[in-house]
XYZ file of C-alpha atoms in Angstrom:
108
model
C -5.021 13.057 -7.319
C -1.976 10.870 -6.714
C -1.809 7.087 -6.203
C 0.882 4.969 -4.600
C 0.677 1.285 -5.512
C 2.513 -1.244 -3.367
C 2.849 -4.640 -5.034
C 3.616 -7.515 -2.692
C 4.117 -11.082 -3.927
C 3.877 -13.770 -1.253
C 4.000 -17.538 -1.060
C 0.678 -19.171 -1.832
C -1.632 -19.139 1.173
C -0.227 -15.997 2.829
C -2.179 -13.181 1.135
C -4.686 -13.036 4.007
C -1.875 -12.054 6.402
C -0.929 -9.094 4.194
C -4.579 -8.102 3.784
C -5.041 -8.237 7.562
C -1.949 -6.078 8.182
C -3.027 -3.348 5.763
C -6.659 -3.509 6.969
C -5.688 -2.467 10.496
C -6.014 1.149 11.598
C -2.768 2.978 10.821
C -1.194 6.428 10.917
C -1.566 6.838 7.145
C -5.324 7.277 7.589
C -4.740 10.384 9.699
C -2.226 11.930 7.281
C -3.281 15.205 5.660
C -4.392 14.579 2.086
C -5.058 10.843 2.536
C -8.127 9.837 0.489
C -8.428 6.064 0.829
C -6.642 2.733 0.715
C -7.739 -0.282 -1.352
C -6.346 -3.803 -1.133
C -6.533 -6.001 -4.224
C -5.632 -9.689 -4.334
C -4.876 -11.203 -7.713
C -6.334 -14.595 -8.444
C -3.744 -17.040 -7.103
C -1.245 -18.706 -9.377
C 0.298 -21.905 -8.185
C 3.063 -21.078 -5.737
C 2.457 -17.357 -5.212
C -0.156 -14.679 -4.611
C 0.007 -10.986 -5.544
C -1.447 -8.186 -3.452
C -1.682 -4.574 -4.562
C -2.255 -1.902 -1.945
C -3.454 1.313 -3.590
C -3.245 4.453 -1.497
C -4.934 7.521 -2.963
C -3.805 11.026 -2.047
C -5.378 14.402 -2.777
C -2.126 15.553 -4.389
C 1.504 14.726 -5.036
C 2.421 17.202 -2.295
C 0.267 15.327 0.265
C 1.998 12.077 -0.688
C 5.438 13.724 -0.424
C 4.591 15.029 3.051
C 3.591 11.516 4.129
C 6.833 10.082 2.750
C 8.940 12.306 5.051
C 6.590 12.149 8.058
C 7.801 10.601 11.307
C 5.064 7.887 11.415
C 5.999 6.728 7.906
C 9.733 6.749 8.579
C 9.232 4.921 11.901
C 7.342 2.147 10.092
C 10.259 1.660 7.733
C 12.731 1.634 10.619
C 10.723 -1.126 12.313
C 10.627 -3.096 9.053
C 14.411 -2.853 8.679
C 14.872 -3.956 12.314
C 12.617 -6.987 12.039
C 13.049 -7.758 8.344
C 10.336 -8.809 5.947
C 8.390 -11.959 6.754
C 9.832 -15.062 5.094
C 6.669 -15.565 3.056
C 7.227 -12.267 1.161
C 8.894 -13.183 -2.134
C 9.251 -9.643 -3.508
C 7.724 -6.199 -3.270
C 7.806 -2.887 -5.098
C 6.280 0.563 -4.934
C 5.166 2.847 -7.761
C 3.470 6.237 -7.822
C 1.058 7.578 -10.414
C -0.554 10.890 -11.274
C -4.277 10.359 -11.863
C -5.109 11.952 -15.209
C -8.762 10.930 -15.572
C -11.506 9.401 -13.441
C -14.858 8.019 -14.550
C -17.691 7.473 -12.105
C -21.146 5.989 -12.380
C -23.844 8.485 -13.402
C -25.974 9.829 -10.551
C -29.250 7.977 -10.033
C -32.389 9.914 -10.963
């Protein structure tokens, strides 16, 4: 499994807008190898809020295919055209190989 983590730091009071945007139906959900997308909001600190969008993929190859796909590239073109919203202070992206997963034991 492979995880991409997008970290977005926004001005205080704007995290709901980011959550709403990433909660909408999107092309990523139809991409081969897409597993799921989770949105985490860190407890607010005065002045800013941090959102992490975790996108899980079946494999590194599935993630790589998404990265070069037309829907993904088109989204980035639109972002460059319109620019980031003023309330976004900074953002970054990281990818991780999942080495271990623990789950709750099955109920008897």
